[in-house]
Structure formats: C-alpha cells, structure tokens
CSV table of C-alpha atoms in Angstrom, one decimal:
chain,number,residue,atom,x,y,z
A,1,MET,CA,0.9,31.5,3.5
A,2,GLU,CA,2.5,31.5,7.1
A,3,ARG,CA,4.9,28.6,8.3
A,4,GLY,CA,3.0,25.5,9.6
A,5,LYS,CA,0.6,25.3,6.7
A,6,ARG,CA,2.8,23.0,4.7
A,7,LYS,CA,3.4,20.9,7.8
A,8,GLU,CA,-0.1,19.8,8.0
A,9,GLU,CA,0.3,18.2,4.4
A,10,ARG,CA,3.4,16.2,5.5
A,11,GLY,CA,1.3,13.2,7.1
A,12,SER,CA,1.8,11.3,10.1
A,13,ARG,CA,5.7,11.3,10.3
A,14,LYS,CA,6.1,14.3,12.3
A,15,ALA,CA,2.9,13.9,14.2
A,16,ALA,CA,3.9,10.4,15.4
A,17,LEU,CA,7.2,11.9,16.6
A,18,GLY,CA,5.4,14.4,18.5
A,19,ARG,CA,3.5,11.9,20.4
A,20,CYS,CA,6.3,9.8,21.5
A,21,LEU,CA,10.0,10.8,21.1
A,22,SER,CA,11.0,7.4,22.3
A,23,CYS,CA,9.1,5.8,19.2
A,24,ASP,CA,11.6,7.5,16.9
A,25,SER,CA,14.7,7.0,19.1
A,26,GLY,CA,14.1,3.5,19.5
A,27,ASN,CA,13.9,2.7,15.9
A,28,SER,CA,17.0,5.0,15.2
A,29,ARG,CA,19.3,2.9,17.3
A,30,GLU,CA,18.8,0.0,15.1
A,31,SER,CA,19.9,1.8,12.0
A,32,GLY,CA,22.6,4.6,12.2
A,33,THR,CA,25.6,3.1,10.5
A,34,GLY,CA,24.1,-0.1,9.4
A,35,ASP,CA,26.0,-2.2,11.9
A,36,GLY,CA,23.7,-1.5,14.8
A,37,THR,CA,25.9,1.1,16.0
A,38,MET,CA,23.9,4.6,16.6
A,39,GLN,CA,25.8,7.7,15.1
A,40,TYR,CA,25.7,11.3,15.8
A,41,GLY,CA,26.6,14.5,14.2
A,42,ILE,CA,27.7,17.9,15.4
A,43,VAL,CA,26.8,20.8,13.1
A,44,ILE,CA,30.0,22.6,11.7
A,45,GLN,CA,28.3,25.1,9.5
A,46,PRO,CA,27.0,28.4,10.9
A,47,VAL,CA,23.4,27.2,10.1
A,48,ALA,CA,22.8,23.8,8.5
A,49,THR,CA,19.7,23.4,6.6
A,50,ILE,CA,17.5,20.4,7.6
A,51,TYR,CA,15.5,19.3,4.4
A,52,GLU,CA,12.0,17.6,4.2
A,53,ILE,CA,13.2,15.2,1.7
A,54,PRO,CA,16.8,14.2,0.7
A,55,ALA,CA,17.2,17.0,-1.8
A,56,GLU,CA,17.5,20.7,-1.7
A,57,THR,CA,14.4,21.4,-3.9
A,58,MET,CA,11.1,20.0,-4.6
A,59,VAL,CA,8.6,20.6,-7.3
A,60,LYS,CA,4.9,21.7,-6.2
A,61,ASP,CA,2.1,23.1,-8.2
A,62,GLY,CA,4.4,23.4,-11.2
A,63,MET,CA,7.1,25.3,-9.2
A,64,THR,CA,10.5,24.5,-7.9
A,65,LEU,CA,10.6,25.4,-4.3
A,66,SER,CA,13.0,24.9,-1.4
A,67,ALA,CA,12.7,21.6,0.4
A,68,ILE,CA,13.9,23.3,3.7
A,69,ALA,CA,12.0,22.1,6.8
A,70,ASP,CA,14.3,23.5,9.7
A,71,GLU,CA,17.7,24.6,10.5
A,72,ALA,CA,20.3,23.4,12.9
A,73,MET,CA,22.7,25.8,14.6
A,74,TYR,CA,26.5,25.7,14.8
A,75,GLY,CA,27.7,23.2,17.5
A,76,THR,CA,24.3,21.6,18.0
A,77,GLY,CA,24.0,17.7,17.8
A,78,LEU,CA,21.9,15.7,15.5
A,79,ALA,CA,21.1,12.0,15.7
A,80,ILE,CA,21.9,10.1,12.6
A,81,THR,CA,18.8,7.7,12.0
A,82,GLY,CA,19.9,5.8,8.9
A,83,ALA,CA,22.4,5.2,6.1
A,84,GLU,CA,23.5,8.1,3.9
A,85,ILE,CA,21.4,8.5,0.8
A,86,THR,CA,23.3,9.2,-2.4
A,87,GLY,CA,22.9,9.0,-6.1
A,88,ARG,CA,19.9,9.9,-8.2
A,89,GLU,CA,17.3,10.0,-5.2
A,90,ALA,CA,19.7,12.6,-3.5
A,91,ALA,CA,20.3,14.6,-6.8
A,92,GLY,CA,23.8,13.4,-6.7
A,93,GLN,CA,24.6,14.6,-3.2
A,94,GLY,CA,25.0,12.7,0.1
A,95,PHE,CA,22.2,13.3,2.7
A,96,LEU,CA,21.9,12.0,6.1
A,97,PRO,CA,18.5,11.2,7.8
A,98,VAL,CA,18.5,12.9,11.0
A,99,ARG,CA,16.7,13.6,14.3
A,100,THR,CA,17.2,17.0,16.3
A,101,PHE,CA,17.5,17.0,20.2
A,102,TYR,CA,13.9,18.6,20.1
A,103,GLY,CA,12.5,15.6,18.4
A,104,TYR,CA,12.3,17.0,14.7
A,105,THR,CA,13.3,14.7,11.7
A,106,GLY,CA,14.5,15.5,8.3
A,107,TYR,CA,17.7,15.3,6.1
A,108,VAL,CA,21.0,17.3,6.2
A,109,ARG,CA,23.9,17.3,3.6
A,110,LYS,CA,26.7,15.2,5.0
A,111,GLU,CA,29.1,17.9,4.9
A,112,ALA,CA,27.3,20.1,7.2
A,113,VAL,CA,28.2,17.7,10.2
A,114,ARG,CA,31.1,16.0,11.9
A,115,LEU,CA,30.2,12.5,12.6
A,116,VAL,CA,30.8,11.4,16.3
A,117,SER,CA,30.2,8.5,18.3
A,118,LEU,CA,27.8,8.6,21.4
A,119,GLU,CA,30.6,9.0,23.9
A,120,GLU,CA,31.8,12.0,21.7
A,121,MET,CA,28.5,13.5,21.5
A,122,MET,CA,27.9,13.4,25.3
A,123,ALA,CA,31.3,14.6,26.0
A,124,TRP,CA,30.6,17.7,23.7
A,125,GLU,CA,27.3,18.2,25.4
A,126,GLU,CA,28.8,18.0,29.0
A,127,GLY,CA,32.0,19.9,28.2
A,128,GLY,CA,31.2,23.5,29.1
A,129,LEU,CA,29.0,24.6,25.9
A,130,MET,CA,27.7,28.0,25.9
A,131,VAL,CA,25.3,30.0,23.6
A,132,THR,CA,26.3,32.9,21.3
A,133,THR,CA,23.9,35.9,21.6
A,134,ALA,CA,25.0,38.4,19.1
A,135,PHE,CA,23.2,38.8,15.8
A,136,CYS,CA,26.5,37.5,14.2
A,137,VAL,CA,30.0,37.2,15.9
A,138,ASP,CA,33.3,36.2,14.8
A,139,VAL,CA,35.5,33.5,16.4
A,140,VAL,CA,39.2,34.6,15.7
A,141,SER,CA,42.6,33.0,15.9
A,142,VAL,CA,44.0,35.2,18.7
A,143,PRO,CA,42.2,37.4,21.4
A,144,LYS,CA,42.6,40.5,19.2
A,145,VAL,CA,40.2,42.2,16.8
A,146,GLN,CA,43.0,41.8,14.1
A,147,GLY,CA,42.8,38.0,14.6
A,148,VAL,CA,42.1,35.7,11.7
A,149,ARG,CA,38.4,34.9,11.3
A,150,LEU,CA,37.8,31.2,11.9
A,151,VAL,CA,33.9,31.3,11.6
A,152,SER,CA,31.0,33.7,12.0
A,153,LEU,CA,28.3,32.4,14.2
A,154,PHE,CA,24.7,33.5,14.5
A,155,ARG,CA,22.7,33.7,17.8
A,156,GLY,CA,22.1,30.4,19.1
A,157,ALA,CA,25.3,28.6,18.1
A,158,LEU,CA,27.1,26.5,20.8
A,159,VAL,CA,30.9,26.7,21.4
A,160,ASN,CA,32.8,24.7,24.2
A,161,VAL,CA,34.2,27.5,26.5
A,162,ILE,CA,37.8,26.6,27.8
A,163,PRO,CA,37.8,28.4,31.4
A,164,TYR,CA,40.8,30.2,32.7
A,165,GLU,CA,42.9,29.8,29.5
A,166,CYS,CA,42.8,33.2,27.7
A,167,GLY,CA,43.9,35.7,30.2
A,168,ILE,CA,43.1,38.8,28.1
A,169,GLU,CA,40.1,40.8,29.6
A,170,GLY,CA,36.9,40.6,27.6
A,171,TRP,CA,38.0,37.5,25.6
A,172,GLY,CA,37.2,33.9,26.1
A,173,LYS,CA,39.0,30.8,24.5
A,174,VAL,CA,36.7,28.4,22.9
A,175,LYS,CA,36.8,25.1,21.2
A,176,LEU,CA,34.8,24.7,17.9
A,177,ALA,CA,32.8,21.9,16.8
A,178,ASP,CA,35.4,21.0,14.1
A,179,GLY,CA,38.1,20.7,16.7
A,180,ARG,CA,39.9,24.1,16.2
A,181,PHE,CA,40.4,26.6,19.1
A,182,GLY,CA,39.6,30.2,18.8
A,183,TYR,CA,38.6,33.3,20.8
A,184,ILE,CA,35.5,35.2,21.2
A,185,ARG,CA,34.1,38.3,22.9
A,186,GLU,CA,32.7,37.1,26.2
A,187,GLN,CA,29.9,39.6,26.1
A,188,PHE,CA,28.4,37.4,23.4
A,189,LEU,CA,28.2,34.5,25.4
A,190,GLU,CA,25.6,33.1,27.9
A,191,ASN,CA,24.7,29.9,29.6
A,192,LYS,CA,23.1,27.1,27.9
A,193,GLU,CA,19.7,26.5,29.6
A,194,PHE,CA,18.5,23.6,27.3
A,195,SER,CA,19.6,19.9,27.3
A,196,GLN,CA,20.4,17.9,24.0
A,197,ALA,CA,20.3,14.7,26.1
A,198,GLY,CA,17.2,13.8,24.2
A,199,LEU,CA,19.5,12.6,21.4
A,200,TRP,CA,20.4,9.6,23.2
A,201,THR,CA,17.7,9.0,25.8
A,202,GLU,CA,14.0,8.3,25.3
A,203,VAL,CA,12.9,11.5,27.4
A,204,LEU,CA,12.5,15.0,26.0
A,205,PRO,CA,14.5,17.1,28.6
A,206,GLN,CA,12.9,20.2,30.1
A,207,LYS,CA,14.2,22.7,32.5
A,208,LYS,CA,12.3,23.0,35.9
A,209,ILE,CA,10.5,26.4,36.0
A,210,VAL,CA,10.8,27.8,39.5
A,211,ASP,CA,9.3,31.4,38.8
A,212,ARG,CA,6.6,31.4,36.4
A,213,ASP,CA,6.3,35.2,35.9
A,214,ALA,CA,10.2,35.4,35.4
A,215,PHE,CA,10.0,32.5,32.7
A,216,ARG,CA,7.2,34.5,31.0
A,217,ARG,CA,9.1,37.6,30.9
A,218,ALA,CA,12.2,35.9,29.9
A,219,VAL,CA,10.6,34.2,26.6
A,220,VAL,CA,9.2,37.4,25.6
A,221,GLU,CA,12.5,39.2,26.0
A,222,THR,CA,14.3,36.4,24.0
A,223,ALA,CA,11.8,37.0,21.2
A,224,LYS,CA,12.3,40.7,21.1
A,225,THR,CA,15.9,40.2,20.3
A,226,TYR,CA,14.8,39.0,16.9
A,227,LEU,CA,12.8,42.1,16.0
A,228,GLY,CA,13.5,43.1,12.5
A,229,ILE,CA,15.0,39.9,11.3
A,230,GLN,CA,13.7,38.7,8.1
A,231,TYR,CA,11.3,36.0,7.5
A,232,ARG,CA,12.8,32.9,6.2
A,233,TRP,CA,10.8,29.7,5.5
A,234,GLY,CA,12.1,27.1,7.9
A,235,GLY,CA,14.6,29.5,9.5
A,236,ARG,CA,15.5,29.6,13.3
A,237,SER,CA,18.6,32.1,13.1
A,238,THR,CA,19.3,35.8,13.1
A,239,ALA,CA,19.9,35.3,9.5
A,240,GLY,CA,16.2,34.6,8.9
A,241,ILE,CA,13.5,33.0,11.0
A,242,ASP,CA,9.9,31.8,10.6
A,243,CYS,CA,7.0,31.8,13.1
A,244,SER,CA,7.4,28.7,14.6
A,245,GLY,CA,11.2,29.1,14.6
A,246,LEU,CA,10.7,32.3,16.6
A,247,THR,CA,8.6,30.7,19.2
A,248,SER,CA,10.5,27.3,19.5
A,249,VAL,CA,13.9,29.1,19.7
A,250,SER,CA,12.7,31.6,22.4
A,251,TYR,CA,11.3,28.9,24.6
A,252,MET,CA,14.5,26.7,24.0
A,253,MET,CA,16.9,29.4,25.0
A,254,ASN,CA,15.1,29.5,28.2
A,255,GLY,CA,15.2,25.6,28.7
A,256,ILE,CA,11.8,24.4,27.3
A,257,LEU,CA,11.8,22.3,24.2
A,258,THR,CA,8.5,22.8,22.3
A,259,TYR,CA,7.0,21.4,19.1
A,260,ARG,CA,8.9,23.0,16.1
A,261,ASP,CA,5.7,23.6,14.0
A,262,ALA,CA,2.6,25.8,14.4
A,263,LYS,CA,0.3,23.5,16.3
A,264,ILE,CA,-0.1,21.7,19.5
A,265,VAL,CA,1.2,18.1,19.5
A,266,GLU,CA,0.8,15.7,22.3
A,267,GLY,CA,4.2,14.6,23.9
A,268,TYR,CA,5.3,18.3,24.1
A,269,PRO,CA,4.8,20.6,27.1
A,270,VAL,CA,2.4,23.1,25.5
A,271,ARG,CA,-1.3,22.4,26.2
A,272,GLU,CA,-4.3,24.2,25.1
A,273,ILE,CA,-6.0,26.7,27.5
A,274,ALA,CA,-9.0,29.1,27.1
A,275,VAL,CA,-8.3,32.2,25.0
A,276,GLY,CA,-9.5,34.5,27.9
A,277,GLU,CA,-6.7,32.8,30.2
A,278,LYS,CA,-3.8,33.7,28.0
A,279,LYS,CA,-0.8,35.5,29.6
A,280,MET,CA,2.4,36.9,28.7
A,281,GLY,CA,4.6,34.2,27.0
A,282,ASP,CA,1.6,31.9,26.0
A,283,LEU,CA,1.5,31.0,22.4
A,284,LEU,CA,-1.3,32.0,19.9
A,285,TYR,CA,-2.3,29.6,17.3
A,286,PHE,CA,-3.8,30.6,13.8
A,287,PRO,CA,-4.3,28.4,10.7
A,288,GLY,CA,-0.6,27.8,9.6
A,289,HIS,CA,0.7,30.4,11.8
A,290,ILE,CA,1.9,30.8,15.5
A,291,ALA,CA,2.7,33.8,17.7
A,292,MET,CA,3.8,34.7,21.1
A,293,TYR,CA,1.4,36.8,23.4
A,294,MET,CA,3.2,39.8,25.1
A,295,GLY,CA,0.2,41.1,27.3
A,296,ASP,CA,-2.1,44.0,26.7
A,297,GLY,CA,-3.4,42.7,23.5
A,298,LYS,CA,0.0,42.7,21.8
A,299,TYR,CA,1.8,39.7,20.3
A,300,ILE,CA,5.2,39.1,18.5
A,301,HIS,CA,5.7,37.0,15.5
A,302,SER,CA,7.6,36.2,12.3
A,303,THR,CA,5.4,36.8,9.3
A,304,GLY,CA,5.9,36.7,5.6
A,305,LYS,CA,3.2,39.2,4.9
A,306,ALA,CA,4.1,41.9,2.4
A,307,GLY,CA,5.0,45.0,4.3
A,308,SER,CA,6.2,43.2,7.2
A,309,GLY,CA,8.5,40.4,6.0
A,310,GLY,CA,9.9,39.4,9.4
A,311,VAL,CA,9.7,39.7,13.2
A,312,VAL,CA,7.2,42.3,14.2
A,313,ILE,CA,4.8,43.2,16.8
A,314,ASN,CA,0.9,43.4,16.1
A,315,SER,CA,-2.1,43.8,18.1
A,316,LEU,CA,-5.3,41.8,18.9
A,317,ASN,CA,-7.0,45.2,19.6
A,318,PRO,CA,-9.0,46.6,16.6
A,319,GLU,CA,-8.4,50.2,17.9
A,320,GLU,CA,-4.6,49.9,17.6
A,321,ALA,CA,-2.6,51.0,14.5
A,322,ASP,CA,-0.9,47.6,14.5
A,323,PHE,CA,-4.0,45.4,14.4
A,324,ARG,CA,-4.2,42.6,12.1
A,325,ALA,CA,-7.8,41.6,11.4
A,326,ASP,CA,-6.9,38.4,9.3
A,327,LEU,CA,-5.1,37.2,12.4
A,328,ALA,CA,-7.2,38.3,15.1
A,329,GLU,CA,-10.4,36.8,13.3
A,330,SER,CA,-8.6,33.4,12.7
A,331,LEU,CA,-7.2,32.9,16.2
A,332,TYR,CA,-8.4,29.3,17.1
A,333,ALA,CA,-6.2,28.3,20.1
A,334,VAL,CA,-3.9,29.5,22.8
A,335,GLY,CA,-1.3,27.3,24.3
A,336,SER,CA,0.6,27.5,27.5
A,337,ILE,CA,3.2,25.3,29.4
A,338,PHE,CA,1.7,26.0,32.8
C-alpha cells in the first residue's frame, strides 16, 4: 500500500485544513501557550518526526505500527497550536500539537524544537536562510575538514548563512537553529525559494512562476536528485522519502507549496486537468499514490513495492521495460499548477 491510502482514513481534520489555511491558523492563535500568546518552534533535529497522534506508535489490525504522518527538516518552523500533551495519553512523553508552514498538522516531541516567539520566528525566516543540498552534509566547528562535527544535515535543511565572515575559500559560516555557529561547504548550499510566512499569516505563500517551462524542468530535476533514496512512510528527506513527500518537496524547493498527501485538495495550487494534457512536472494520481510526470510516458515516484523500495522511474508505456501495469491501469487524475 502506497503513501496516501491511510490519509483517506484520517477524516476531515486534514481536508478542512487544505480548504482554508486561515481556518486552522485563526484557531491556533487562541491556543499556543494557554495565555493567548501564539508560540512557534524551530526544528533542532536533523529530521523531526511529525506524528498523526500524540504517540510514536499506534495499534491497527492487531499490529503495532508507526504513527508517523510527516517529517520536518532541521531549521524549519512550526506553529505550536495548543498546550503540551503529557502523561498517559502521550505514553509518558511530551508532545506538542503543530502546524507546518505548508498547512499540515500533527504532533512533535517537545525536544525536537526550540520554542520561540513570533518575533524570533520571523527574524529566523528573514535572516538569510539557505537550503542544504547534499545527501548529507556536516556542519563543523572550524572551516577545516578536521573540524568537530556539530550536526549532520540532510537535503532540505535550513541554516542561517553569515555573509563575509568566514574568509576561507569554499566555506561559509552559518548560525544553527540552536544558536551555535559553525561552518559548511558552500557548494552544498542554495537559495531558499519557498516562504514560511504561512506560519503567522492567513495566506499560503507561493512563488510567482515567470517561466513555466523552466519551472517544469526544475521540479523534475529536483525530484531526480532523490533517485535511489529508500522509501520511508511519512518521510521527506534523503534518509527516506515517500511518494507525496517526494512530489511536495520537489515543488517546495522550487517555491510552490502543495498538499502533503496523495490527493488534490481545494485551497492548494494543484488543479485537475485532462489526462491527455499532462506535461513534464505535472502530478499523476493513483489510489493512495502520487508520482511526477517526466514526459515521454515516464514518471518518477517513491514506491514501497518489492523490488523497487524507493525513488525510481517507471513508464506508462506497456512496451517499455519499466512499465507498471498496476499503476498505469489505476491512474485516475492528473494535477497541474498551471
């Protein structure tokens, strides 16, 4: 079963969020700390798990399964939408209800974030953030390969780059989400194209696309950088990624925030188009699964199917060796932002 199937069972909580981000953010502002002050969190773990419920596991069909719903990358922001949940309901561990900047909700372990005020969250977002691009990259104590490793970050993490302060060719000085300073290879940094302002506004911010063809090529090229990464239920990093994680991250890295799960939801930019109108970069929807069309009948996706087990390229053409009949026969919609 691919990613997204379980999401249909989660009810109206996520669907309502997709229809109107402001509905959730408006309610959240009344909770947060319990005194009417909204709180935020900046992720201080390489990858922080966002759980469906305030627990790490849940029992379903007699099996103990992971309660993972999503993941938040290092340095990204979260809106804290209610009081900490502790005790028996949280299996003895503290969980915080959160909303991501792309409008997804769930629960994180309290120790996964550094709690900040709105002013601190905005200052972090507007303070020169850049995105890490390597499969895994170390931030070290001095601009030398022999430096002490402070943290290892996966692709998509955010760090605050301090310009003109390093002076060593090939290295950049960065401020980490926990306040420490370190150094990172400049070749593993790129500009952040997306905005996290949706955490404190009632608008889901989207980058203006000037060149459609260039954007289509860019999202496909971004998706291809995850080729070979293992399938991880709820994942969105180079440590492991699922089908909707792959498509949403690929769009996000190019400035567009799409719905996290494998369906088209009102309030997000993807709209359904005729199957025959699909172009490079458009999204293919199957029952409980999503893929990105590459053109010429090819598509890229993260699949849990035995023999694949991760990000691969398949074909809709039955004459191709990488044809998957089960998906080709169940394609029910194509989505595009154009």
